[in-house]
mmCIF file of C-alpha atoms in Angstrom:
data_model
loop_
_atom_site.group_PDB
_atom_site.id
_atom_site.type_symbol
_atom_site.label_atom_id
_atom_site.label_comp_id
_atom_site.label_asym_id
_atom_site.label_seq_id
_atom_site.Cartn_x
_atom_site.Cartn_y
_atom_site.Cartn_z
ATOM 1 C CA MET A 3 -34.105 -62.853 68.449
ATOM 2 C CA ASN A 4 -31.658 -64.670 66.145
ATOM 3 C CA LYS A 5 -32.496 -62.305 63.287
ATOM 4 C CA ARG A 6 -31.722 -59.289 65.464
ATOM 5 C CA LEU A 7 -28.377 -60.749 66.554
ATOM 6 C CA LEU A 8 -27.548 -61.522 62.908
ATOM 7 C CA ALA A 9 -28.377 -57.968 61.902
ATOM 8 C CA LEU A 10 -26.243 -56.580 64.723
ATOM 9 C CA VAL A 11 -23.252 -58.717 63.744
ATOM 10 C CA THR A 12 -23.649 -57.621 60.084
ATOM 11 C CA VAL A 13 -23.621 -53.932 61.054
ATOM 12 C CA ILE A 14 -20.482 -54.384 63.193
ATOM 13 C CA ILE A 15 -18.701 -56.221 60.377
ATOM 14 C CA LEU A 16 -19.552 -53.422 57.937
ATOM 15 C CA LEU A 17 -18.228 -50.795 60.350
ATOM 16 C CA TRP A 18 -14.964 -52.634 60.850
ATOM 17 C CA SER A 19 -14.628 -53.197 57.114
ATOM 18 C CA THR A 20 -15.055 -49.484 56.523
ATOM 19 C CA GLN A 21 -12.349 -48.701 59.088
ATOM 20 C CA VAL A 22 -9.947 -51.145 57.485
ATOM 21 C CA ALA A 23 -10.681 -49.711 54.006
ATOM 22 C CA ILE A 24 -9.976 -46.129 55.246
ATOM 23 C CA ILE A 25 -6.661 -47.153 56.764
ATOM 24 C CA SER A 26 -5.503 -49.239 53.786
ATOM 25 C CA SER A 27 -6.334 -46.487 51.323
ATOM 26 C CA GLN A 28 -4.080 -43.833 52.905
ATOM 27 C CA PRO A 29 -2.740 -41.321 51.979
ATOM 28 C CA LEU A 30 -6.307 -40.111 51.548
ATOM 29 C CA TRP A 31 -7.663 -36.735 50.440
ATOM 30 C CA ASP A 32 -11.386 -36.024 50.618
ATOM 31 C CA TRP A 33 -12.308 -33.102 48.345
ATOM 32 C CA LYS A 34 -15.847 -32.846 49.761
ATOM 33 C CA GLU A 35 -14.610 -32.248 53.314
ATOM 34 C CA SER A 36 -11.231 -30.765 52.315
ATOM 35 C CA LYS A 37 -9.633 -33.350 54.594
ATOM 36 C CA GLY A 38 -6.302 -35.143 54.289
ATOM 37 C CA THR A 39 -5.424 -38.246 56.272
ATOM 38 C CA VAL A 40 -1.957 -39.649 56.241
ATOM 39 C CA GLY A 41 -0.918 -42.251 58.829
ATOM 40 C CA ASN A 42 -1.801 -40.980 62.293
ATOM 41 C CA VAL A 43 -2.461 -37.348 61.378
ATOM 42 C CA GLU A 44 -5.607 -35.715 59.964
ATOM 43 C CA VAL A 45 -5.756 -32.178 58.510
ATOM 44 C CA ILE A 46 -8.928 -30.325 57.558
ATOM 45 C CA ILE A 47 -8.861 -27.084 55.586
ATOM 46 C CA GLN A 48 -11.858 -24.902 56.449
ATOM 47 C CA GLN A 49 -13.504 -22.285 54.236
ATOM 48 C CA HIS A 50 -10.984 -22.964 51.451
ATOM 49 C CA SER A 51 -8.523 -20.785 53.370
ATOM 50 C CA PRO A 52 -5.386 -21.331 55.536
ATOM 51 C CA ILE A 53 -7.604 -22.417 58.429
ATOM 52 C CA TYR A 54 -6.210 -25.796 59.501
ATOM 53 C CA ILE A 55 -7.856 -28.218 61.908
ATOM 54 C CA ILE A 56 -5.124 -30.643 62.966
ATOM 55 C CA LYS A 57 -5.770 -33.803 64.989
ATOM 56 C CA TYR A 58 -4.915 -37.438 65.408
ATOM 57 C CA ALA A 59 -6.917 -39.588 63.011
ATOM 58 C CA ASN A 60 -9.390 -42.009 64.614
ATOM 59 C CA VAL A 61 -9.287 -40.178 67.965
ATOM 60 C CA ARG A 62 -12.711 -38.901 68.952
ATOM 61 C CA ASP A 63 -11.718 -35.603 70.463
ATOM 62 C CA TYR A 64 -11.543 -32.004 69.320
ATOM 63 C CA GLY A 65 -8.339 -31.145 67.494
ATOM 64 C CA TYR A 66 -6.419 -27.880 67.279
ATOM 65 C CA SER A 67 -6.972 -24.889 65.013
ATOM 66 C CA VAL A 68 -4.059 -23.171 63.297
ATOM 67 C CA ILE A 69 -5.093 -20.079 61.320
ATOM 68 C CA LEU A 70 -2.741 -18.014 59.194
ATOM 69 C CA LYS A 71 -4.823 -14.831 59.558
ATOM 70 C CA ARG A 72 -2.989 -11.931 57.904
ATOM 71 C CA LEU A 73 0.268 -10.263 56.888
ATOM 72 C CA ILE A 74 1.089 -6.976 58.605
ATOM 73 C CA GLU A 75 3.491 -4.305 57.412
ATOM 74 C CA TYR A 76 4.583 -2.216 60.391
ATOM 75 C CA ILE A 77 6.968 0.444 61.611
ATOM 76 C CA ASP A 78 8.870 -0.651 64.688
ATOM 77 C CA MET A 79 8.206 1.880 67.447
ATOM 78 C CA ASN A 80 10.300 0.520 70.355
ATOM 79 C CA GLY A 81 13.549 -0.475 68.583
ATOM 80 C CA ASN A 82 13.313 -4.271 68.969
ATOM 81 C CA LYS A 83 12.207 -4.779 65.314
ATOM 82 C CA ILE A 84 9.644 -7.387 66.479
ATOM 83 C CA TYR A 85 5.980 -6.656 65.916
ATOM 84 C CA ASP A 86 3.911 -5.888 69.040
ATOM 85 C CA SER A 87 0.725 -4.031 69.833
ATOM 86 C CA GLY A 88 2.446 -0.666 70.110
ATOM 87 C CA ASP A 89 3.826 -0.660 66.595
ATOM 88 C CA ASP A 90 2.425 1.420 63.739
ATOM 89 C CA ILE A 91 0.601 -0.657 61.084
ATOM 90 C CA LEU A 92 1.050 0.719 57.567
ATOM 91 C CA ALA A 93 -0.640 -2.007 55.598
ATOM 92 C CA GLN A 94 -2.147 -5.490 55.955
ATOM 93 C CA ALA A 95 -3.310 -8.379 53.834
ATOM 94 C CA PRO A 96 -6.026 -10.686 55.224
ATOM 95 C CA LEU A 97 -5.458 -14.323 54.387
ATOM 96 C CA VAL A 98 -8.857 -15.739 55.396
ATOM 97 C CA SER A 99 -11.161 -13.247 53.747
ATOM 98 C CA LYS A 100 -11.352 -11.176 50.527
ATOM 99 C CA ILE A 101 -9.215 -13.764 48.742
ATOM 100 C CA THR A 102 -9.765 -16.821 46.567
ATOM 101 C CA TRP A 103 -7.278 -19.633 47.196
ATOM 102 C CA ASN A 104 -6.363 -22.212 44.578
ATOM 103 C CA ILE A 105 -5.989 -25.597 46.316
ATOM 104 C CA ILE A 106 -3.732 -28.244 44.788
ATOM 105 C CA VAL A 107 -3.294 -31.722 46.292
ATOM 106 C CA LYS A 108 -0.634 -34.215 45.148
ATOM 107 C CA ASN A 109 0.585 -37.627 46.275
ATOM 108 C CA ILE A 110 4.327 -37.830 47.006
ATOM 109 C CA THR A 111 6.907 -40.525 47.725
ATOM 110 C CA ILE A 112 9.914 -39.638 49.862
ATOM 111 C CA GLY A 113 12.327 -42.536 50.254
ATOM 112 C CA ASN A 114 10.340 -45.447 51.617
ATOM 113 C CA THR A 115 7.349 -43.385 52.772
ATOM 114 C CA SER A 116 4.384 -41.780 51.015
ATOM 115 C CA GLY A 117 2.223 -38.769 51.723
ATOM 116 C CA LEU A 118 0.302 -35.724 50.529
ATOM 117 C CA VAL A 119 1.353 -32.236 49.501
ATOM 118 C CA ILE A 120 -1.454 -29.673 50.028
ATOM 119 C CA THR A 121 -0.811 -26.302 48.416
ATOM 120 C CA LEU A 122 -2.808 -23.089 48.789
ATOM 121 C CA GLU A 123 -1.933 -20.339 46.291
ATOM 122 C CA GLY A 124 -3.510 -16.908 46.181
ATOM 123 C CA SER A 125 -3.061 -13.141 45.799
ATOM 124 C CA PRO A 126 -4.271 -11.322 48.940
ATOM 125 C CA LEU A 127 -5.349 -7.727 48.704
ATOM 126 C CA VAL A 128 -3.013 -5.304 50.506
ATOM 127 C CA THR A 129 -4.708 -2.317 52.052
ATOM 128 C CA GLY A 130 -3.393 0.586 54.147
ATOM 129 C CA ARG A 131 -4.210 4.054 55.323
ATOM 130 C CA HIS A 132 -1.420 5.589 53.192
ATOM 131 C CA GLN A 133 -2.423 3.672 50.040
ATOM 132 C CA ARG A 134 -2.828 5.660 46.825
ATOM 133 C CA GLY A 135 -3.674 4.484 43.314
ATOM 134 C CA PRO A 136 -5.101 1.116 42.162
ATOM 135 C CA PRO A 137 -5.539 -1.900 44.461
ATOM 136 C CA ARG A 138 -2.328 -3.694 45.409
ATOM 137 C CA THR A 139 -1.786 -7.401 45.891
ATOM 138 C CA ALA A 140 0.950 -9.820 46.993
ATOM 139 C CA HIS A 141 1.466 -13.430 46.036
ATOM 140 C CA VAL A 142 1.366 -16.104 48.708
ATOM 141 C CA VAL A 143 1.924 -19.872 48.489
ATOM 142 C CA ILE A 144 1.364 -22.116 51.513
ATOM 143 C CA THR A 145 2.457 -25.742 51.164
ATOM 144 C CA SER A 146 1.796 -28.448 53.766
ATOM 145 C CA TYR A 147 3.590 -31.813 53.762
ATOM 146 C CA LEU A 148 2.010 -34.881 55.370
ATOM 147 C CA ILE A 149 3.957 -38.166 55.357
ATOM 148 C CA LYS A 150 3.292 -41.578 56.954
ATOM 149 C CA ASP A 151 6.777 -42.179 58.414
ATOM 150 C CA THR A 152 10.051 -40.315 58.887
ATOM 151 C CA GLY A 153 11.425 -38.472 55.857
ATOM 152 C CA LYS A 154 13.628 -35.579 54.887
ATOM 153 C CA ILE A 155 11.863 -32.606 53.299
ATOM 154 C CA ASN A 156 13.849 -29.593 52.100
ATOM 155 C CA GLY A 157 16.663 -30.332 54.567
ATOM 156 C CA TYR A 158 14.441 -31.120 57.588
ATOM 157 C CA PHE A 159 13.726 -34.506 59.061
ATOM 158 C CA ILE A 160 9.996 -34.848 59.680
ATOM 159 C CA ASN A 161 8.396 -37.508 61.862
ATOM 160 C CA GLY A 162 5.231 -38.137 59.874
ATOM 161 C CA THR A 163 3.534 -39.971 62.753
ATOM 162 C CA ASN A 164 2.901 -36.668 64.495
ATOM 163 C CA GLU A 165 4.394 -33.782 62.491
ATOM 164 C CA ILE A 166 3.480 -31.541 59.549
ATOM 165 C CA LYS A 167 5.881 -29.358 57.650
ATOM 166 C CA VAL A 168 4.573 -26.031 56.293
ATOM 167 C CA ASP A 169 6.309 -23.828 53.686
ATOM 168 C CA ILE A 170 5.172 -20.191 53.521
ATOM 169 C CA GLN A 171 6.312 -18.204 50.480
ATOM 170 C CA ILE A 172 5.575 -14.494 50.116
ATOM 171 C CA GLU A 173 6.323 -12.694 46.850
ATOM 172 C CA ARG A 174 5.885 -9.194 45.420
ATOM 173 C CA TRP A 175 4.962 -7.421 48.635
ATOM 174 C CA PRO A 176 4.109 -3.753 47.758
ATOM 175 C CA TRP A 177 6.054 -1.966 50.510
ATOM 176 C CA SER A 178 4.593 1.309 51.832
ATOM 177 C CA SER A 179 7.878 2.445 53.431
ATOM 178 C CA THR A 180 11.594 1.759 53.195
ATOM 179 C CA LYS A 181 11.796 1.455 57.004
ATOM 180 C CA SER A 182 9.033 -1.090 57.612
ATOM 181 C CA TYR A 183 8.982 -4.818 58.320
ATOM 182 C CA LEU A 184 6.530 -7.613 57.712
ATOM 183 C CA ALA A 185 4.843 -9.926 60.261
ATOM 184 C CA LEU A 186 2.715 -13.029 59.888
ATOM 185 C CA GLU A 187 -0.225 -13.371 62.318
ATOM 186 C CA ILE A 188 -0.993 -16.991 63.338
ATOM 187 C CA GLU A 189 -3.834 -17.906 65.679
ATOM 188 C CA VAL A 190 -3.357 -21.197 67.498
ATOM 189 C CA THR A 191 -6.165 -22.539 69.656
ATOM 190 C CA CYS A 192 -8.492 -25.497 70.210
ATOM 191 C CA GLU A 193 -11.011 -26.472 67.528
ATOM 192 C CA ASN A 194 -13.675 -26.050 70.205
ATOM 193 C CA LYS A 195 -13.416 -22.330 71.083
ATOM 194 C CA LYS A 196 -15.338 -22.872 74.332
ATOM 195 C CA VAL A 197 -12.740 -24.967 76.127
ATOM 196 C CA LYS A 198 -9.911 -23.503 78.213
ATOM 197 C CA THR A 199 -6.500 -23.369 76.613
ATOM 198 C CA LYS A 200 -3.002 -22.751 77.951
ATOM 199 C CA HIS A 201 -0.351 -21.176 75.726
ATOM 200 C CA MET A 202 3.351 -21.622 76.522
ATOM 201 C CA GLN A 203 5.994 -19.785 74.539
ATOM 202 C CA GLY A 204 9.718 -20.466 74.555
ATOM 203 C CA ILE A 205 12.840 -21.316 72.619
ATOM 204 C CA GLY A 206 13.893 -24.897 72.066
ATOM 205 C CA SER A 207 15.979 -27.170 69.884
ATOM 206 C CA ARG A 208 14.596 -29.356 67.167
ATOM 207 C CA ASN A 209 16.933 -31.701 65.314
ATOM 208 C CA GLY A 210 19.830 -29.693 66.707
ATOM 209 C CA GLU A 211 18.479 -26.411 65.317
ATOM 210 C CA LYS A 212 17.351 -23.447 67.415
ATOM 211 C CA ALA A 213 13.646 -22.665 67.066
ATOM 212 C CA HIS A 214 10.939 -20.545 68.691
ATOM 213 C CA LYS A 215 7.982 -22.634 69.860
ATOM 214 C CA LEU A 216 4.406 -22.107 70.963
ATOM 215 C CA THR A 217 2.717 -25.012 72.732
ATOM 216 C CA VAL A 218 -1.048 -25.109 73.254
ATOM 217 C CA GLU A 219 -2.729 -27.320 75.812
ATOM 218 C CA ALA A 220 -6.537 -27.562 75.625
ATOM 219 C CA SER A 221 -8.719 -28.886 78.418
ATOM 220 C CA GLY A 222 -10.222 -32.259 77.503
ATOM 221 C CA VAL A 223 -7.894 -32.906 74.540
ATOM 222 C CA PRO A 224 -5.517 -35.792 75.303
ATOM 223 C CA TYR A 225 -2.544 -34.246 73.489
ATOM 224 C CA ASN A 226 -0.887 -30.871 72.922
ATOM 225 C CA LEU A 227 0.044 -29.000 69.717
ATOM 226 C CA THR A 228 3.392 -27.294 69.292
ATOM 227 C CA LEU A 229 4.184 -24.801 66.509
ATOM 228 C CA TRP A 230 7.913 -24.753 65.846
ATOM 229 C CA VAL A 231 9.100 -21.535 64.197
ATOM 230 C CA ASN A 232 12.531 -22.067 62.688
ATOM 231 C CA THR A 233 14.850 -19.086 63.207
ATOM 232 C CA ASP A 234 16.315 -19.293 59.669
ATOM 233 C CA VAL A 235 14.448 -17.980 56.633
ATOM 234 C CA LEU A 236 15.294 -17.635 52.947
ATOM 235 C CA VAL A 237 15.332 -13.977 51.829
ATOM 236 C CA ASN A 238 15.792 -13.578 48.077
ATOM 237 C CA GLY A 239 17.460 -17.009 48.124
ATOM 238 C CA GLU A 240 19.854 -16.095 50.920
ATOM 239 C CA LYS A 241 19.658 -17.676 54.402
ATOM 240 C CA LYS A 242 18.943 -15.189 57.172
ATOM 241 C CA ASP A 243 17.360 -15.124 60.623
ATOM 242 C CA ILE A 244 13.823 -14.028 61.404
ATOM 243 C CA LEU A 245 13.587 -10.880 63.530
ATOM 244 C CA GLY A 246 11.766 -12.737 66.298
ATOM 245 C CA THR A 247 8.340 -13.736 67.596
ATOM 246 C CA SER A 248 5.813 -12.304 69.978
ATOM 247 C CA ILE A 249 2.528 -13.590 71.423
ATOM 248 C CA LEU A 250 -0.611 -11.746 72.362
ATOM 249 C CA GLY A 251 -3.247 -14.062 73.847
ATOM 250 C CA ASN A 252 -3.637 -17.020 71.512
ATOM 251 C CA VAL A 253 -2.008 -15.222 68.560
ATOM 252 C CA LEU A 254 1.607 -15.613 67.502
ATOM 253 C CA TYR A 255 3.374 -12.991 65.406
ATOM 254 C CA VAL A 256 6.429 -13.966 63.366
ATOM 255 C CA SER A 257 8.453 -10.924 62.273
ATOM 256 C CA TYR A 258 10.471 -11.114 59.056
ATOM 257 C CA PRO A 259 13.352 -9.047 57.670
ATOM 258 C CA ARG A 260 12.761 -6.929 54.568
ATOM 259 C CA PHE A 261 12.941 -8.578 51.177
ATOM 260 C CA GLU A 262 12.731 -7.540 47.541
ATOM 261 C CA GLU A 263 11.721 -10.602 45.587
ATOM 262 C CA ASN A 264 10.477 -13.245 47.995
ATOM 263 C CA ILE A 265 10.806 -14.755 51.408
ATOM 264 C CA ILE A 266 10.342 -18.449 52.333
ATOM 265 C CA HIS A 267 9.766 -19.716 55.857
ATOM 266 C CA ASP A 268 9.008 -23.296 56.947
ATOM 267 C CA PRO A 269 7.525 -23.785 60.455
ATOM 268 C CA ILE A 270 6.674 -27.258 61.682
ATOM 269 C CA ILE A 271 3.542 -28.334 63.526
ATOM 270 C CA SER A 272 3.780 -31.310 65.903
ATOM 271 C CA LEU A 273 1.349 -33.164 68.118
ATOM 272 C CA SER A 274 2.444 -34.616 71.442
ATOM 273 C CA LYS A 275 1.838 -38.191 72.499
ATOM 274 C CA LEU A 276 -1.603 -39.048 73.836
ATOM 275 C CA ARG A 277 -1.962 -38.563 77.581
ATOM 276 C CA GLU A 278 -4.896 -40.873 78.173
ATOM 277 C CA THR A 279 -3.910 -43.979 80.124
ATOM 278 C CA PHE A 280 -6.830 -46.020 78.818
ATOM 279 C CA TYR A 281 -5.992 -45.325 75.167
ATOM 280 C CA ARG A 282 -2.767 -46.414 73.580
ATOM 281 C CA PHE A 283 -1.790 -44.917 70.298
ATOM 282 C CA VAL A 284 -0.590 -47.711 68.087
ATOM 283 C CA PRO A 285 0.248 -47.962 64.377
ATOM 284 C CA SER A 286 -2.647 -48.519 61.992
ATOM 285 C CA GLU A 287 -1.706 -52.143 61.249
ATOM 286 C CA PHE A 288 -1.921 -53.118 64.912
ATOM 287 C CA ARG A 289 -5.141 -51.190 65.300
ATOM 288 C CA VAL A 290 -6.683 -53.225 62.443
ATOM 289 C CA LEU A 291 -5.562 -56.451 64.163
ATOM 290 C CA THR A 292 -7.175 -55.226 67.384
ATOM 291 C CA TYR A 293 -10.457 -54.664 65.544
ATOM 292 C CA TYR A 294 -10.417 -58.190 64.151
ATOM 293 C CA LEU A 295 -9.626 -59.705 67.582
ATOM 294 C CA ALA A 296 -12.439 -57.722 69.171
ATOM 295 C CA LEU A 297 -14.783 -58.859 66.419
ATOM 296 C CA ALA A 298 -13.782 -62.494 66.948
ATOM 297 C CA VAL A 299 -14.378 -62.223 70.686
ATOM 298 C CA PHE A 300 -17.789 -60.627 70.107
ATOM 299 C CA CYS A 301 -18.798 -63.349 67.611
ATOM 300 C CA GLY A 302 -17.617 -66.018 70.058
ATOM 301 C CA ILE A 303 -19.837 -64.541 72.774
ATOM 302 C CA LEU A 304 -22.794 -64.651 70.397
ATOM 303 C CA VAL A 305 -22.102 -68.296 69.540
ATOM 304 C CA ILE A 306 -21.898 -69.251 73.208
ATOM 305 C CA TYR A 307 -25.097 -67.343 73.884
ATOM 306 C CA GLY A 308 -26.862 -69.223 71.082
ATOM 307 C CA ILE A 309 -25.632 -72.634 72.294
ATOM 308 C CA ARG A 310 -26.669 -71.956 75.879
ATOM 309 C CA ARG A 311 -30.101 -70.740 74.721
ATOM 310 C CA LYS A 312 -30.668 -73.956 72.723
ATOM 311 C CA MET A 313 -29.493 -76.119 75.633
ATOM 312 C CA ARG A 314 -31.906 -74.316 77.956
ATOM 313 C CA LYS A 315 -34.812 -74.992 75.566
ATOM 314 C CA TYR A 316 -33.728 -78.648 75.234
ATOM 315 C CA THR A 317 -33.552 -79.057 79.004
ATOM 316 C CA GLN A 318 -36.961 -77.440 79.544
ATOM 317 C CA ALA A 319 -38.531 -79.665 76.863
ATOM 318 C CA TYR A 320 -37.459 -82.920 78.618
ATOM 319 C CA SER A 321 -37.854 -81.803 82.217
#
């Protein structure tokens, strides 16, 4: 019995040691799983494409899925300039198929905080019904910033404990018409596609700046995900406004003005606070202390059990 208890204690110590090692080694990027962990937030890139699974690290629940699916060139049919299901699609560029992405991961230091920069760079194939001649491509760079604490990135204050900043840069788009616009299709849902989700669209203010937002609430997940779509965008280096956003089901469409050289947009993804009353989200350092305290209590129980067992044998021997 003593050997079994000793083995159990050894296993528990190894598990806690592993947890402490993971926390202390952050920011952490795992090439095998394409997973980045910085502070409280964990990001997984699936299929080497802009398919992001975003969740709180060390929380055993499904996270949320944010997929940058395709770019759509369209002719506005109802006069609002914003892409919707009734508009005429001239061309499109899938971002999760028929493309090879080059993934680059770097460690960064911003002020007193550290983090990871995850960059996906590729040239998606642009196809359309009016296309003539050789295959056409565009150039797309998607950069995600994960930081441990609060920091300023490209003019925006980011709370690294629950936020991710994403830069989307589109270059050399081969326009099919002089009267068309471009839209980015983003699917936002739960990692577990079988659970019920609720999508809420609106306009809010973040750091004093107006932004469109899409909040997703999934059944059984103790927090929400909000995609903040900043209204300003850089068009050929000049600051302009996006045309607007629209939502169809669990898909958000961001409509952009025309551009010649490039366009850069930087939405922000944030996770809400945990809703579970029995689970408190605390910084990593306090969580490590909690693990050690729990381990000490468990070992104390084992010691008391051993002493009482020996005393029982001693009493029985002399009774």
